[in-house]
mmCIF file of C-alpha atoms and ligand atoms in Angstrom:
data_model
loop_
_atom_site.group_PDB
_atom_site.id
_atom_site.type_symbol
_atom_site.label_atom_id
_atom_site.label_comp_id
_atom_site.label_asym_id
_atom_site.label_seq_id
_atom_site.Cartn_x
_atom_site.Cartn_y
_atom_site.Cartn_z
ATOM 1 C CA MET A 1326 10.245 -0.313 28.857
ATOM 2 C CA LYS A 1327 6.679 0.628 29.045
ATOM 3 C CA ILE A 1328 4.562 0.200 25.770
ATOM 4 C CA ASP A 1329 0.860 0.311 25.990
ATOM 5 C CA SER A 1330 -1.425 -1.025 23.156
ATOM 6 C CA PHE A 1331 -1.783 1.526 20.443
ATOM 7 C CA ASP A 1332 -4.972 3.636 20.704
ATOM 8 C CA PRO A 1333 -5.542 5.919 17.637
ATOM 9 C CA PRO A 1334 -6.993 9.348 18.044
ATOM 10 C CA MET A 1335 -10.627 9.732 16.293
ATOM 11 C CA ARG A 1336 -10.054 11.557 12.950
ATOM 12 C CA ILE A 1337 -12.403 12.503 10.054
ATOM 13 C CA LEU A 1338 -10.073 11.475 7.219
ATOM 14 C CA MET A 1339 -10.528 14.191 4.374
ATOM 15 C CA GLY A 1340 -7.284 13.897 2.785
ATOM 16 C CA PRO A 1341 -6.267 11.936 -0.440
ATOM 17 C CA GLY A 1342 -6.644 8.562 1.186
ATOM 18 C CA PRO A 1343 -7.219 6.614 3.400
ATOM 19 C CA SER A 1344 -10.660 7.768 4.003
ATOM 20 C CA ASP A 1345 -12.939 7.179 7.069
ATOM 21 C CA VAL A 1346 -13.281 3.233 7.210
ATOM 22 C CA HIS A 1347 -16.991 2.476 7.618
ATOM 23 C CA PRO A 1348 -17.800 1.092 11.304
ATOM 24 C CA ARG A 1349 -19.246 -2.295 9.481
ATOM 25 C CA ILE A 1350 -15.869 -2.790 7.609
ATOM 26 C CA LEU A 1351 -13.832 -2.496 11.001
ATOM 27 C CA GLU A 1352 -16.367 -4.881 12.714
ATOM 28 C CA ALA A 1353 -15.952 -7.476 9.834
ATOM 29 C CA MET A 1354 -12.108 -7.464 10.171
ATOM 30 C CA ALA A 1355 -12.171 -8.038 13.534
ATOM 31 C CA ARG A 1356 -14.013 -11.567 13.041
ATOM 32 C CA PRO A 1357 -12.141 -14.701 13.679
ATOM 33 C CA THR A 1358 -9.516 -15.562 11.206
ATOM 34 C CA ILE A 1359 -9.870 -18.928 9.528
ATOM 35 C CA GLY A 1360 -7.504 -20.704 6.846
ATOM 36 C CA HIS A 1361 -7.427 -19.124 3.553
ATOM 37 C CA LEU A 1362 -8.012 -22.608 2.122
ATOM 38 C CA ASP A 1363 -11.022 -23.211 4.251
ATOM 39 C CA PRO A 1364 -14.134 -24.131 2.050
ATOM 40 C CA GLU A 1365 -16.167 -21.197 3.847
ATOM 41 C CA PHE A 1366 -13.170 -18.614 3.133
ATOM 42 C CA ILE A 1367 -13.254 -19.769 -0.581
ATOM 43 C CA ARG A 1368 -17.032 -19.065 -0.655
ATOM 44 C CA MET A 1369 -16.326 -15.639 0.640
ATOM 45 C CA MET A 1370 -13.760 -15.124 -2.159
ATOM 46 C CA GLU A 1371 -16.172 -16.271 -4.679
ATOM 47 C CA GLU A 1372 -18.592 -13.457 -3.544
ATOM 48 C CA LEU A 1373 -15.644 -10.812 -3.262
ATOM 49 C CA LYS A 1374 -14.881 -11.543 -7.064
ATOM 50 C CA GLN A 1375 -18.625 -10.965 -7.867
ATOM 51 C CA LEU A 1376 -18.851 -7.878 -5.847
ATOM 52 C CA ALA A 1377 -15.558 -6.496 -7.446
ATOM 53 C CA GLN A 1378 -16.954 -7.310 -10.918
ATOM 54 C CA TYR A 1379 -19.923 -5.232 -10.132
ATOM 55 C CA ALA A 1380 -17.805 -2.513 -8.696
ATOM 56 C CA PHE A 1381 -15.694 -2.490 -12.165
ATOM 57 C CA GLN A 1382 -18.808 -3.147 -14.162
ATOM 58 C CA THR A 1383 -17.014 -6.186 -15.805
ATOM 59 C CA ARG A 1384 -17.567 -9.916 -16.487
ATOM 60 C CA ASN A 1385 -13.993 -10.244 -16.768
ATOM 61 C CA GLU A 1386 -13.099 -13.772 -15.365
ATOM 62 C CA MET A 1387 -9.680 -12.437 -14.403
ATOM 63 C CA THR A 1388 -11.071 -9.853 -11.621
ATOM 64 C CA MET A 1389 -9.297 -10.746 -8.232
ATOM 65 C CA ILE A 1390 -7.990 -8.785 -5.330
ATOM 66 C CA VAL A 1391 -4.081 -8.212 -5.167
ATOM 67 C CA SER A 1392 -2.620 -8.666 -1.816
ATOM 68 C CA GLY A 1393 -0.816 -5.364 -1.471
ATOM 69 C CA PRO A 1394 -1.822 -1.673 -1.969
ATOM 70 C CA GLY A 1395 -2.834 0.104 -5.133
ATOM 71 C CA SER A 1396 1.035 0.510 -5.817
ATOM 72 C CA VAL A 1397 1.099 -3.218 -6.053
ATOM 73 C CA GLY A 1398 -1.882 -3.274 -8.119
ATOM 74 C CA MET A 1399 0.030 -0.798 -10.819
ATOM 75 C CA GLU A 1400 3.026 -2.940 -10.484
ATOM 76 C CA THR A 1401 1.013 -6.183 -11.309
ATOM 77 C CA CYS A 1402 -0.338 -4.665 -14.560
ATOM 78 C CA PHE A 1403 3.068 -3.535 -15.719
ATOM 79 C CA VAL A 1404 5.227 -6.514 -14.959
ATOM 80 C CA ASN A 1405 2.495 -8.965 -16.407
ATOM 81 C CA LEU A 1406 2.128 -6.716 -19.922
ATOM 82 C CA VAL A 1407 5.418 -5.159 -20.455
ATOM 83 C CA GLU A 1408 8.213 -7.169 -21.861
ATOM 84 C CA PRO A 1409 11.676 -5.942 -22.162
ATOM 85 C CA GLY A 1410 11.866 -3.620 -25.442
ATOM 86 C CA ASP A 1411 8.143 -3.150 -25.353
ATOM 87 C CA LYS A 1412 7.158 0.536 -25.875
ATOM 88 C CA VAL A 1413 4.587 2.073 -23.722
ATOM 89 C CA ILE A 1414 2.939 5.342 -24.058
ATOM 90 C CA VAL A 1415 2.387 7.115 -20.494
ATOM 91 C CA CYS A 1416 0.171 10.017 -20.158
ATOM 92 C CA GLN A 1417 1.468 12.175 -17.284
ATOM 93 C CA ASN A 1418 -0.581 14.775 -15.715
ATOM 94 C CA GLY A 1419 0.683 14.216 -11.970
ATOM 95 C CA VAL A 1420 2.482 12.023 -9.539
ATOM 96 C CA PHE A 1421 1.070 8.872 -10.634
ATOM 97 C CA GLY A 1422 1.703 9.034 -14.088
ATOM 98 C CA GLY A 1423 5.145 9.430 -13.118
ATOM 99 C CA ARG A 1424 5.127 5.914 -11.446
ATOM 100 C CA MET A 1425 3.795 4.294 -14.507
ATOM 101 C CA LYS A 1426 6.820 5.582 -16.440
ATOM 102 C CA GLU A 1427 9.158 4.022 -13.696
ATOM 103 C CA ASN A 1428 7.209 0.836 -13.754
ATOM 104 C CA VAL A 1429 7.914 0.660 -17.806
ATOM 105 C CA GLU A 1430 11.296 1.205 -17.417
ATOM 106 C CA ARG A 1431 12.066 -1.286 -14.493
ATOM 107 C CA CYS A 1432 10.368 -3.615 -16.785
ATOM 108 C CA GLY A 1433 12.832 -2.936 -19.270
ATOM 109 C CA GLY A 1434 10.257 -1.294 -21.562
ATOM 110 C CA VAL A 1435 10.638 1.902 -23.350
ATOM 111 C CA ALA A 1436 8.265 4.770 -22.023
ATOM 112 C CA VAL A 1437 7.152 7.460 -24.421
ATOM 113 C CA VAL A 1438 5.660 10.107 -21.827
ATOM 114 C CA VAL A 1439 3.023 12.456 -23.083
ATOM 115 C CA GLU A 1440 3.037 15.263 -20.568
ATOM 116 C CA ASP A 1441 0.104 17.427 -19.551
ATOM 117 C CA GLU A 1442 -0.252 20.204 -17.407
ATOM 118 C CA TRP A 1443 -0.781 19.415 -13.458
ATOM 119 C CA GLY A 1444 -4.173 20.122 -12.585
ATOM 120 C CA ARG A 1445 -5.808 19.408 -16.119
ATOM 121 C CA ALA A 1446 -7.122 16.056 -17.461
ATOM 122 C CA VAL A 1447 -5.060 14.131 -20.106
ATOM 123 C CA ASP A 1448 -5.338 15.659 -23.572
ATOM 124 C CA PRO A 1449 -6.656 13.024 -26.119
ATOM 125 C CA GLY A 1450 -5.023 14.951 -28.797
ATOM 126 C CA GLY A 1451 -1.616 14.454 -27.168
ATOM 127 C CA LEU A 1452 -2.205 10.723 -27.026
ATOM 128 C CA GLU A 1453 -3.394 10.604 -30.594
ATOM 129 C CA ARG A 1454 -0.095 12.465 -31.777
ATOM 130 C CA ALA A 1455 2.243 10.228 -30.023
ATOM 131 C CA LEU A 1456 0.505 7.122 -31.251
ATOM 132 C CA GLU A 1457 0.955 8.577 -34.591
ATOM 133 C CA ALA A 1458 4.590 9.006 -34.099
ATOM 134 C CA ASN A 1459 5.070 5.605 -32.520
ATOM 135 C CA PRO A 1460 3.194 3.306 -34.515
ATOM 136 C CA ASP A 1461 5.359 0.436 -32.713
ATOM 137 C CA ALA A 1462 3.925 1.154 -29.322
ATOM 138 C CA LYS A 1463 2.188 -1.611 -27.737
ATOM 139 C CA ILE A 1464 0.428 -0.287 -24.597
ATOM 140 C CA ALA A 1465 -1.004 3.081 -23.569
ATOM 141 C CA ALA A 1466 -1.289 3.734 -19.947
ATOM 142 C CA PHE A 1467 -2.940 6.558 -18.145
ATOM 143 C CA VAL A 1468 -4.526 7.575 -14.771
ATOM 144 C CA HIS A 1469 -8.401 8.185 -14.700
ATOM 145 C CA ALA A 1470 -8.322 10.217 -11.402
ATOM 146 C CA GLU A 1471 -5.150 11.865 -10.725
ATOM 147 C CA THR A 1472 -5.222 12.379 -7.068
ATOM 148 C CA SER A 1473 -1.999 14.379 -6.759
ATOM 149 C CA THR A 1474 -3.878 17.332 -8.708
ATOM 150 C CA GLY A 1475 -7.546 16.499 -8.628
ATOM 151 C CA ALA A 1476 -8.149 16.272 -12.275
ATOM 152 C CA LEU A 1477 -10.288 13.324 -13.865
ATOM 153 C CA SER A 1478 -9.553 12.032 -17.388
ATOM 154 C CA ASP A 1479 -11.931 10.857 -20.089
ATOM 155 C CA VAL A 1480 -10.902 7.432 -20.152
ATOM 156 C CA GLU A 1481 -13.596 6.402 -22.405
ATOM 157 C CA THR A 1482 -12.022 8.662 -25.149
ATOM 158 C CA LEU A 1483 -8.578 7.602 -24.470
ATOM 159 C CA VAL A 1484 -9.151 4.000 -24.603
ATOM 160 C CA ARG A 1485 -11.025 4.514 -27.992
ATOM 161 C CA ILE A 1486 -7.899 6.278 -29.352
ATOM 162 C CA ALA A 1487 -5.408 3.633 -28.030
ATOM 163 C CA HIS A 1488 -7.484 0.932 -29.520
ATOM 164 C CA ALA A 1489 -7.536 2.693 -32.833
ATOM 165 C CA HIS A 1490 -3.683 2.469 -32.973
ATOM 166 C CA GLY A 1491 -3.834 -1.126 -31.903
ATOM 167 C CA CYS A 1492 -2.552 -0.504 -28.215
ATOM 168 C CA LEU A 1493 -3.638 -2.158 -25.100
ATOM 169 C CA THR A 1494 -4.759 -0.060 -22.381
ATOM 170 C CA ILE A 1495 -3.558 0.077 -18.611
ATOM 171 C CA VAL A 1496 -5.937 2.457 -16.497
ATOM 172 C CA ASP A 1497 -5.377 3.597 -12.750
ATOM 173 C CA ALA A 1498 -8.770 3.750 -11.222
ATOM 174 C CA VAL A 1499 -7.356 3.860 -7.653
ATOM 175 C CA THR A 1500 -9.331 6.998 -6.779
ATOM 176 C CA SER A 1501 -12.144 6.739 -9.170
ATOM 177 C CA LEU A 1502 -13.447 3.105 -8.199
ATOM 178 C CA GLY A 1503 -16.676 3.700 -6.193
ATOM 179 C CA GLY A 1504 -16.462 7.359 -6.513
ATOM 180 C CA ALA A 1505 -16.881 8.682 -10.183
ATOM 181 C CA PRO A 1506 -18.376 6.629 -13.283
ATOM 182 C CA LEU A 1507 -16.132 3.756 -14.307
ATOM 183 C CA LYS A 1508 -17.272 1.405 -16.948
ATOM 184 C CA VAL A 1509 -14.550 -1.363 -17.467
ATOM 185 C CA ASP A 1510 -16.557 -3.461 -20.279
ATOM 186 C CA GLU A 1511 -18.307 -0.538 -21.978
ATOM 187 C CA TRP A 1512 -15.219 1.715 -22.235
ATOM 188 C CA GLU A 1513 -13.177 -1.657 -23.344
ATOM 189 C CA ILE A 1514 -10.379 -1.072 -20.730
ATOM 190 C CA ASP A 1515 -7.899 -3.698 -21.021
ATOM 191 C CA ALA A 1516 -6.031 -3.812 -17.682
ATOM 192 C CA VAL A 1517 -7.471 -1.784 -14.702
ATOM 193 C CA TYR A 1518 -6.267 -1.760 -10.897
ATOM 194 C CA SER A 1519 -7.735 0.155 -7.818
ATOM 195 C CA GLY A 1520 -7.128 0.468 -4.106
ATOM 196 C CA SER A 1521 -9.046 -0.430 -0.788
ATOM 197 C CA GLN A 1522 -8.591 2.939 1.073
ATOM 198 C CA LYS A 1523 -10.054 5.600 -1.570
ATOM 199 C CA CYS A 1524 -13.789 5.503 -2.275
ATOM 200 C CA LEU A 1525 -14.371 1.789 -1.187
ATOM 201 C CA SER A 1526 -13.561 3.346 2.434
ATOM 202 C CA CYS A 1527 -11.588 -0.067 3.393
ATOM 203 C CA ALA A 1528 -8.540 -0.280 5.162
ATOM 204 C CA PRO A 1529 -5.365 0.332 3.246
ATOM 205 C CA GLY A 1530 -3.523 -2.777 1.725
ATOM 206 C CA LEU A 1531 -5.624 -4.297 -0.947
ATOM 207 C CA SER A 1532 -5.748 -3.697 -4.858
ATOM 208 C CA PRO A 1533 -8.894 -4.992 -6.688
ATOM 209 C CA LEU A 1534 -7.682 -5.502 -10.282
ATOM 210 C CA SER A 1535 -9.241 -6.877 -13.717
ATOM 211 C CA PHE A 1536 -7.902 -8.053 -16.947
ATOM 212 C CA ASN A 1537 -9.919 -8.626 -20.098
ATOM 213 C CA GLU A 1538 -9.434 -11.639 -22.617
ATOM 214 C CA ARG A 1539 -6.979 -9.503 -24.675
ATOM 215 C CA ALA A 1540 -4.909 -8.550 -21.621
ATOM 216 C CA MET A 1541 -4.630 -12.173 -20.361
ATOM 217 C CA SER A 1542 -3.706 -13.556 -23.740
ATOM 218 C CA ILE A 1543 -0.621 -11.201 -23.399
ATOM 219 C CA VAL A 1544 0.052 -12.643 -20.202
ATOM 220 C CA ARG A 1545 -0.311 -16.380 -21.383
ATOM 221 C CA ASN A 1546 1.688 -15.680 -24.441
ATOM 222 C CA ARG A 1547 5.087 -13.831 -23.226
ATOM 223 C CA LYS A 1548 8.072 -14.677 -24.775
ATOM 224 C CA THR A 1549 10.103 -13.954 -21.504
ATOM 225 C CA ARG A 1550 9.184 -14.882 -18.061
ATOM 226 C CA ILE A 1551 7.665 -12.474 -15.713
ATOM 227 C CA GLN A 1552 10.685 -11.084 -13.460
ATOM 228 C CA SER A 1553 8.326 -11.163 -10.480
ATOM 229 C CA TRP A 1554 7.064 -14.562 -8.941
ATOM 230 C CA PHE A 1555 4.835 -12.898 -6.499
ATOM 231 C CA MET A 1556 2.791 -10.947 -9.011
ATOM 232 C CA ASP A 1557 3.011 -13.412 -12.062
ATOM 233 C CA LEU A 1558 -0.698 -13.738 -12.735
ATOM 234 C CA ASN A 1559 -0.084 -17.057 -14.378
ATOM 235 C CA LEU A 1560 0.707 -18.450 -11.042
ATOM 236 C CA VAL A 1561 -1.775 -16.111 -9.086
ATOM 237 C CA LEU A 1562 -4.437 -17.681 -10.936
ATOM 238 C CA GLY A 1563 -4.046 -21.085 -9.320
ATOM 239 C CA TYR A 1564 -5.350 -19.295 -6.446
ATOM 240 C CA TRP A 1565 -7.848 -16.699 -7.477
ATOM 241 C CA GLY A 1566 -8.639 -18.676 -10.883
ATOM 242 C CA SER A 1567 -11.057 -21.679 -10.299
ATOM 243 C CA HIS A 1568 -12.444 -22.244 -7.101
ATOM 244 C CA GLU A 1569 -12.711 -26.259 -7.447
ATOM 245 C CA LYS A 1570 -8.952 -26.751 -7.151
ATOM 246 C CA ARG A 1571 -7.684 -23.570 -5.591
ATOM 247 C CA ALA A 1572 -3.890 -24.148 -4.815
ATOM 248 C CA TYR A 1573 -1.579 -22.332 -2.067
ATOM 249 C CA HIS A 1574 0.165 -19.319 -3.835
ATOM 250 C CA HIS A 1575 0.637 -17.103 -0.998
ATOM 251 C CA THR A 1576 -1.257 -16.771 2.310
ATOM 252 C CA ALA A 1577 -4.201 -14.647 1.627
ATOM 253 C CA PRO A 1578 -4.510 -11.602 3.758
ATOM 254 C CA VAL A 1579 -7.689 -13.192 5.407
ATOM 255 C CA ASN A 1580 -9.082 -10.517 7.747
ATOM 256 C CA ALA A 1581 -8.321 -7.751 5.293
ATOM 257 C CA LEU A 1582 -10.505 -9.333 2.696
ATOM 258 C CA TYR A 1583 -13.183 -9.849 4.914
ATOM 259 C CA GLY A 1584 -13.039 -6.074 5.310
ATOM 260 C CA LEU A 1585 -13.086 -5.694 1.577
ATOM 261 C CA HIS A 1586 -16.219 -7.848 1.235
ATOM 262 C CA GLU A 1587 -18.125 -5.640 3.684
ATOM 263 C CA ALA A 1588 -16.796 -2.655 1.951
ATOM 264 C CA LEU A 1589 -18.002 -3.820 -1.777
ATOM 265 C CA LEU A 1590 -21.031 -5.308 -0.156
ATOM 266 C CA ILE A 1591 -21.845 -1.656 1.197
ATOM 267 C CA LEU A 1592 -21.415 -0.389 -2.361
ATOM 268 C CA TRP A 1593 -23.379 -2.812 -3.955
ATOM 269 C CA GLU A 1594 -26.221 -2.200 -1.423
ATOM 270 C CA GLU A 1595 -26.201 1.619 -2.123
ATOM 271 C CA GLY A 1596 -25.861 1.054 -5.752
ATOM 272 C CA LEU A 1597 -23.141 2.493 -7.881
ATOM 273 C CA GLU A 1598 -25.148 5.085 -9.638
ATOM 274 C CA ASN A 1599 -26.261 6.444 -6.151
ATOM 275 C CA ALA A 1600 -22.706 6.297 -4.713
ATOM 276 C CA TRP A 1601 -21.362 8.389 -7.878
ATOM 277 C CA ALA A 1602 -24.481 10.919 -7.093
ATOM 278 C CA ARG A 1603 -23.740 11.106 -3.312
ATOM 279 C CA HIS A 1604 -19.881 11.886 -4.305
ATOM 280 C CA SER A 1605 -20.912 14.707 -6.881
ATOM 281 C CA ASP A 1606 -23.626 15.997 -4.459
ATOM 282 C CA ASN A 1607 -21.060 16.415 -1.635
ATOM 283 C CA HIS A 1608 -18.470 17.892 -4.241
ATOM 284 C CA HIS A 1609 -21.135 20.579 -4.812
ATOM 285 C CA ARG A 1610 -21.725 21.321 -1.279
ATOM 286 C CA LEU A 1611 -18.058 21.877 -0.502
ATOM 287 C CA ARG A 1612 -17.453 23.611 -3.364
ATOM 288 C CA ASN A 1613 -19.956 26.191 -2.369
ATOM 289 C CA GLY A 1614 -18.204 26.380 0.966
ATOM 290 C CA ILE A 1615 -14.840 26.738 -0.288
ATOM 291 C CA GLU A 1616 -15.944 29.633 -2.682
ATOM 292 C CA SER A 1617 -17.843 31.440 -0.136
ATOM 293 C CA LEU A 1618 -14.389 31.689 1.948
ATOM 294 C CA GLY A 1619 -12.986 33.175 -1.074
ATOM 295 C CA LEU A 1620 -10.599 30.245 -2.090
ATOM 296 C CA SER A 1621 -10.565 28.727 -5.457
ATOM 297 C CA PHE A 1622 -10.132 25.182 -7.161
ATOM 298 C CA ILE A 1623 -7.091 24.621 -9.281
ATOM 299 C CA VAL A 1624 -8.751 22.397 -11.733
ATOM 300 C CA PRO A 1625 -11.382 23.651 -14.451
ATOM 301 C CA GLU A 1626 -14.626 22.768 -13.065
ATOM 302 C CA ARG A 1627 -15.559 20.034 -15.920
ATOM 303 C CA GLU A 1628 -12.294 18.329 -15.393
ATOM 304 C CA ARG A 1629 -12.590 17.931 -11.411
ATOM 305 C CA ILE A 1630 -12.521 14.727 -9.531
ATOM 306 C CA PRO A 1631 -15.620 15.205 -7.505
ATOM 307 C CA HIS A 1632 -14.086 13.556 -4.250
ATOM 308 C CA LEU A 1633 -10.565 14.961 -4.355
ATOM 309 C CA ASN A 1634 -10.712 18.917 -4.398
ATOM 310 C CA ALA A 1635 -7.411 20.561 -5.005
ATOM 311 C CA VAL A 1636 -7.833 24.254 -3.339
ATOM 312 C CA SER A 1637 -5.252 26.844 -4.007
ATOM 313 C CA ILE A 1638 -3.565 28.164 -0.688
ATOM 314 C CA PRO A 1639 -4.070 31.807 -0.516
ATOM 315 C CA GLU A 1640 -1.021 34.249 -0.403
ATOM 316 C CA GLY A 1641 0.483 34.875 2.732
ATOM 317 C CA VAL A 1642 -1.003 31.589 4.369
ATOM 318 C CA ASP A 1643 0.958 28.950 6.024
ATOM 319 C CA ASP A 1644 0.230 25.498 4.622
ATOM 320 C CA ALA A 1645 1.586 23.447 7.411
ATOM 321 C CA SER A 1646 0.130 25.560 10.124
ATOM 322 C CA VAL A 1647 -3.364 25.210 8.794
ATOM 323 C CA ARG A 1648 -3.268 21.695 8.215
ATOM 324 C CA SER A 1649 -1.888 20.857 11.719
ATOM 325 C CA ARG A 1650 -4.512 23.078 13.426
ATOM 326 C CA LEU A 1651 -7.160 21.346 11.527
ATOM 327 C CA LEU A 1652 -6.041 18.230 12.771
ATOM 328 C CA ASN A 1653 -5.121 18.829 16.344
ATOM 329 C CA GLU A 1654 -8.099 21.437 16.875
ATOM 330 C CA PHE A 1655 -10.843 19.819 14.999
ATOM 331 C CA GLY A 1656 -9.433 16.236 14.348
ATOM 332 C CA ILE A 1657 -9.713 16.860 10.501
ATOM 333 C CA GLU A 1658 -7.083 15.371 8.255
ATOM 334 C CA ILE A 1659 -6.475 17.130 4.684
ATOM 335 C CA GLY A 1660 -3.755 16.547 2.467
ATOM 336 C CA ALA A 1661 -0.706 18.537 1.375
ATOM 337 C CA GLY A 1662 0.330 19.235 -2.235
ATOM 338 C CA LEU A 1663 2.871 16.963 -4.030
ATOM 339 C CA GLY A 1664 5.806 17.609 -6.052
ATOM 340 C CA PRO A 1665 5.434 20.996 -7.978
ATOM 341 C CA LEU A 1666 2.198 21.566 -5.966
ATOM 342 C CA ALA A 1667 3.592 21.221 -2.754
ATOM 343 C CA GLY A 1668 2.961 24.405 -0.601
ATOM 344 C CA LYS A 1669 0.647 25.505 -3.263
ATOM 345 C CA ILE A 1670 -2.477 23.567 -2.802
ATOM 346 C CA TRP A 1671 -4.687 21.715 -0.284
ATOM 347 C CA ARG A 1672 -6.202 18.238 -1.157
ATOM 348 C CA ILE A 1673 -9.523 17.610 0.545
ATOM 349 C CA GLY A 1674 -10.985 14.387 0.124
ATOM 350 C CA LEU A 1675 -14.632 13.493 0.171
ATOM 351 C CA MET A 1676 -14.053 9.505 -0.616
ATOM 352 C CA GLY A 1677 -16.502 6.880 0.259
ATOM 353 C CA TYR A 1678 -17.629 7.107 3.995
ATOM 354 C CA SER A 1679 -16.128 10.279 4.478
ATOM 355 C CA SER A 1680 -18.375 11.798 1.719
ATOM 356 C CA ARG A 1681 -20.866 12.982 4.030
ATOM 357 C CA THR A 1682 -22.838 16.326 4.601
ATOM 358 C CA ARG A 1683 -21.672 16.512 8.002
ATOM 359 C CA ASN A 1684 -17.898 16.313 6.954
ATOM 360 C CA VAL A 1685 -18.409 19.173 4.214
ATOM 361 C CA VAL A 1686 -19.931 21.246 6.954
ATOM 362 C CA CYS A 1687 -17.451 20.566 9.681
ATOM 363 C CA CYS A 1688 -14.490 21.127 7.190
ATOM 364 C CA VAL A 1689 -15.663 24.310 5.775
ATOM 365 C CA ASN A 1690 -16.317 25.822 9.282
ATOM 366 C CA ALA A 1691 -12.993 24.571 10.652
ATOM 367 C CA LEU A 1692 -11.442 26.172 7.627
ATOM 368 C CA LYS A 1693 -13.187 29.488 8.136
ATOM 369 C CA GLU A 1694 -12.247 29.665 11.854
ATOM 370 C CA VAL A 1695 -8.506 28.783 11.111
ATOM 371 C CA LEU A 1696 -8.132 31.181 8.294
ATOM 372 C CA SER A 1697 -9.632 34.000 10.012
HETATM 373 C C1 PLP B 944 -3.257 6.207 -3.837
HETATM 374 C C2 PLP B 944 -2.947 5.993 -5.267
HETATM 375 C C3 PLP B 944 -2.131 5.067 -5.763
HETATM 376 C C4 PLP B 944 -1.273 4.257 -4.842
HETATM 377 O O1 PLP B 944 -1.951 3.454 -4.021
HETATM 378 P P1 PLP B 944 -1.203 3.085 -2.808
HETATM 379 O O2 PLP B 944 -2.561 2.059 -1.944
HETATM 380 O O3 PLP B 944 -0.944 4.238 -1.722
HETATM 381 O O4 PLP B 944 -0.148 2.077 -3.065
HETATM 382 C C5 PLP B 944 -1.848 4.940 -7.247
HETATM 383 N N1 PLP B 944 -2.567 5.739 -7.992
HETATM 384 C C6 PLP B 944 -3.512 6.791 -7.614
HETATM 385 C C7 PLP B 944 -4.168 7.713 -8.639
HETATM 386 C C8 PLP B 944 -3.582 6.936 -6.237
HETATM 387 O O5 PLP B 944 -4.504 7.964 -5.732
#
C-alpha cells in the first residue's frame, strides 16, 4: 500500500458552501494545540463569544459555538426547545425548512408546515393564517436565507407576527450571518444558529448559536429531560457559561475554534455593514455578467440572497458537464440544484472571502467559454 499525504487541488469555491477559507484562518488553525481548559484557551473563548455577539448583533449571554456543523446548530435549537406534544409552525420554502420539520417530529413535536413556492421568500400572510388556525402553537421556525433556492425571507416581519401570537421563534441564519443584514436583538429573534463555512469563510464544522432569555427559560423549565446528552444546553452551559468555573463537558475542537476566532475577527475588522455592502456589490456585478450571457435568476430581484445566486440552466444545456468543465478547466466550483430544482438551476455562491470582484469576473468568463 502506498498512500501519500493528502494535497488538495487549488479551487475557487463558488458553491453553496464551503466558501474559500481566508489564508489568515488557515494559518490560525495550524497553530499549536493547547488544552481546552488552559487559561489562555479560555481567554480565547471569551473573545470568541464577544465576536459572535457582534456578528449576531446581540447581547445574549447564551451565545456560544456548537461543536458541529450548521445541522448540529439546528438540532440543538429543536432538541432544547421542543418537548413531546409541542406544536411548531414550520415555514418551508426549500430543503432546509424540510429539515426543520424532520427535527420537530424527531423531538416528538407536531409540525404544522406552511409551504411556500421554492424560489420565493416565506409569505408572512401564510404564517399569520397558520398561527390563527393553530392558537396552541408554541414555536414558529423559518430559514432566513434558503440556500437551496436563493430566496431571502423578511425575518423581522416573521418574528413580529409570531410574537403577536405568543410564539417563540427559531431562525436558521446559516447562510445569512455575515453576508446579509441580521439583527438578532433588534428583530427580537429568540433562538438562532449559523455555520462557519458560508459567509464567515471558516472551515466547516462549527455552528455559532444564540438564545435569548425567553428561550433559555423554556430550556430551564422543561417538563421532560432533553433526549440528547451532547446537545443539552443545561450541560453545555457548564463549559460555555461562566468562565470562572468552566468544567469539562466534551473536548472542544481547539484548532477549529482558533479558526473561527480569526474568521470573526476578520469580520469585526471589516465591519458588518461593510461586509453586507461587499456581498451586495458583488451580487450586482455577477448579476450584470450573468444577464449579459442571456441567463436569468429564478428568484425575484427583491427576494434574492445576494451571495447565493440561483440561475436557470438554459434549455438543452447539460448541467453536470458544465459544472465539471468549470471545475476541471477553471478550478471553479459552483453548486447544483437540490430536490425539485435538481438539473434546473446552478447555485453560484459569493460568500465571505469568495465574494471578490476577481471571482465574479473569473466565473462569468469561464461560464461564457463553457456555454459557447
Ligand atoms: C448549509 C446549511 C445548513 C446546514 O449546515 P451544515 O454545516 O451543512 O450542517 C443549514 N441551513 C442552511 C440554510 C444552510 O445553508
